[in-house]
Amino acid sequence: QVQPVESGGGLVQAGGSLRLSCAASEGTFSNNAMGWFRQAPGKERKFVAAITWSGGMARYEDSVKGRFTISRDNAKNTVYLQMNSLKPDDTAVYYCAASKSGSFLGPFDYWGMGTQVTVSS
């Protein structure tokens, strides 16, 4: 079992950048596909990006393509979400999740507590 822990959230102006990190407080991510999800106030949690266990392939939700990049460093047991050209609509709590499988299609079984990202206009 793994326990993801997110960090790196904060307040940023529109057009700015943030990098979220997800580390494992328990276990290791090296054999797990990893994903980022987000939940805006009053809305359901939605998929943002995912990456295979090796980091060789990634997929993105359409609205973040070209702006967000998911990556991982298995030696550091950490997954990242680089977010550029941020928009107010990106404001949400961002969650990191680990899949028991190596596939970035999920399902995602282990979830962090989330980190708040707020983008001001």
C-alpha positions as semicolon CSV with decimal commas, in nm:
position;residue;x (nm);y (nm);z (nm)
1;Q;0,000;0,000;0,000
2;V;0,117;0,353;-0,075
3;Q;0,010;0,684;0,074
4;P;0,046;0,989;-0,152
5;V;0,113;1,330;0,002
6;E;0,073;1,642;-0,212
7;S;0,256;1,973;-0,176
8;G;0,322;2,287;-0,373
9;G;-0,020;2,442;-0,389
10;G;-0,080;2,809;-0,327
11;L;-0,210;3,136;-0,461
12;V;-0,092;3,255;-0,801
13;Q;-0,204;3,518;-1,050
14;A;-0,352;3,423;-1,382
15;G;-0,079;3,343;-1,630
16;G;0,153;3,224;-1,358
17;S;0,298;2,882;-1,283
18;L;0,306;2,632;-1,001
19;R;0,463;2,292;-0,960
20;L;0,285;2,036;-0,749
21;S;0,470;1,744;-0,598
22;C;0,343;1,412;-0,475
23;A;0,560;1,201;-0,251
24;A;0,493;0,871;-0,079
25;S;0,469;0,883;0,298
26;E;0,436;0,507;0,292
27;G;0,552;0,258;0,035
28;T;0,691;0,332;-0,307
29;F;0,533;0,457;-0,630
30;S;0,784;0,299;-0,865
31;N;0,549;0,025;-0,987
32;N;0,234;0,238;-0,988
33;A;0,075;0,449;-1,252
34;M;0,007;0,790;-1,101
35;G;-0,257;1,052;-1,162
36;W;-0,358;1,404;-1,071
37;F;-0,719;1,501;-1,021
38;R;-0,887;1,821;-0,913
39;Q;-1,207;1,928;-0,747
40;A;-1,340;2,280;-0,778
41;P;-1,585;2,418;-0,519
42;G;-1,929;2,267;-0,566
43;K;-1,812;2,035;-0,843
44;E;-1,716;1,673;-0,880
45;R;-1,355;1,560;-0,873
46;K;-1,221;1,531;-1,226
47;F;-0,922;1,380;-1,399
48;V;-0,632;1,611;-1,489
49;A;-0,336;1,397;-1,594
50;A;-0,184;1,053;-1,554
51;I;0,147;0,884;-1,621
52;T;0,257;0,522;-1,655
53;W;0,481;0,358;-1,397
54;S;0,785;0,409;-1,618
55;G;0,700;0,765;-1,711
56;G;0,702;0,667;-2,076
57;M;0,347;0,772;-2,152
58;A;0,111;1,035;-2,019
59;R;-0,240;1,155;-2,088
60;Y;-0,418;1,480;-2,013
61;E;-0,761;1,626;-1,982
62;D;-0,828;1,845;-2,283
63;S;-0,842;2,177;-2,099
64;V;-0,489;2,140;-1,960
65;K;-0,314;2,003;-2,269
66;G;-0,020;2,221;-2,362
67;R;-0,024;2,395;-2,023
68;F;0,030;2,117;-1,769
69;T;0,299;1,851;-1,766
70;I;0,302;1,541;-1,549
71;S;0,635;1,376;-1,478
72;R;0,792;1,145;-1,226
73;D;1,125;1,066;-1,069
74;N;1,111;0,709;-0,943
75;A;1,449;0,743;-0,775
76;K;1,296;1,016;-0,559
77;N;0,961;0,840;-0,535
78;T;0,793;1,161;-0,645
79;V;0,546;1,267;-0,910
80;Y;0,512;1,624;-1,034
81;L;0,253;1,837;-1,204
82;Q;0,399;2,145;-1,370
83;M;0,122;2,394;-1,431
84;N;0,185;2,689;-1,662
85;S;-0,040;2,963;-1,799
86;L;-0,276;2,914;-1,510
87;K;-0,632;3,037;-1,537
88;P;-0,891;3,117;-1,270
89;D;-1,080;2,807;-1,387
90;D;-0,785;2,597;-1,266
91;T;-0,870;2,689;-0,908
92;A;-0,936;2,367;-0,720
93;V;-0,806;2,121;-0,468
94;Y;-0,558;1,900;-0,651
95;Y;-0,528;1,535;-0,556
96;C;-0,256;1,285;-0,630
97;A;-0,353;0,923;-0,672
98;A;-0,176;0,594;-0,727
99;S;-0,300;0,300;-0,926
100;K;-0,221;-0,057;-0,829
101;S;-0,158;-0,118;-1,196
102;G;0,109;0,032;-1,416
103;S;-0,153;0,162;-1,659
104;F;-0,240;0,530;-1,668
105;L;-0,599;0,434;-1,738
106;G;-0,644;0,344;-1,373
107;P;-0,837;0,268;-1,168
108;F;-0,674;0,478;-0,898
109;D;-0,671;0,314;-0,561
110;Y;-0,473;0,531;-0,319
111;W;-0,544;0,901;-0,271
112;G;-0,376;1,193;-0,102
113;M;-0,550;1,459;0,103
114;G;-0,510;1,728;-0,162
115;T;-0,345;2,066;-0,199
116;Q;-0,526;2,390;-0,273
117;V;-0,447;2,584;-0,588
118;T;-0,603;2,927;-0,623
119;V;-0,560;3,135;-0,937
120;S;-0,658;3,499;-0,911
121;S;-0,769;3,704;-1,209
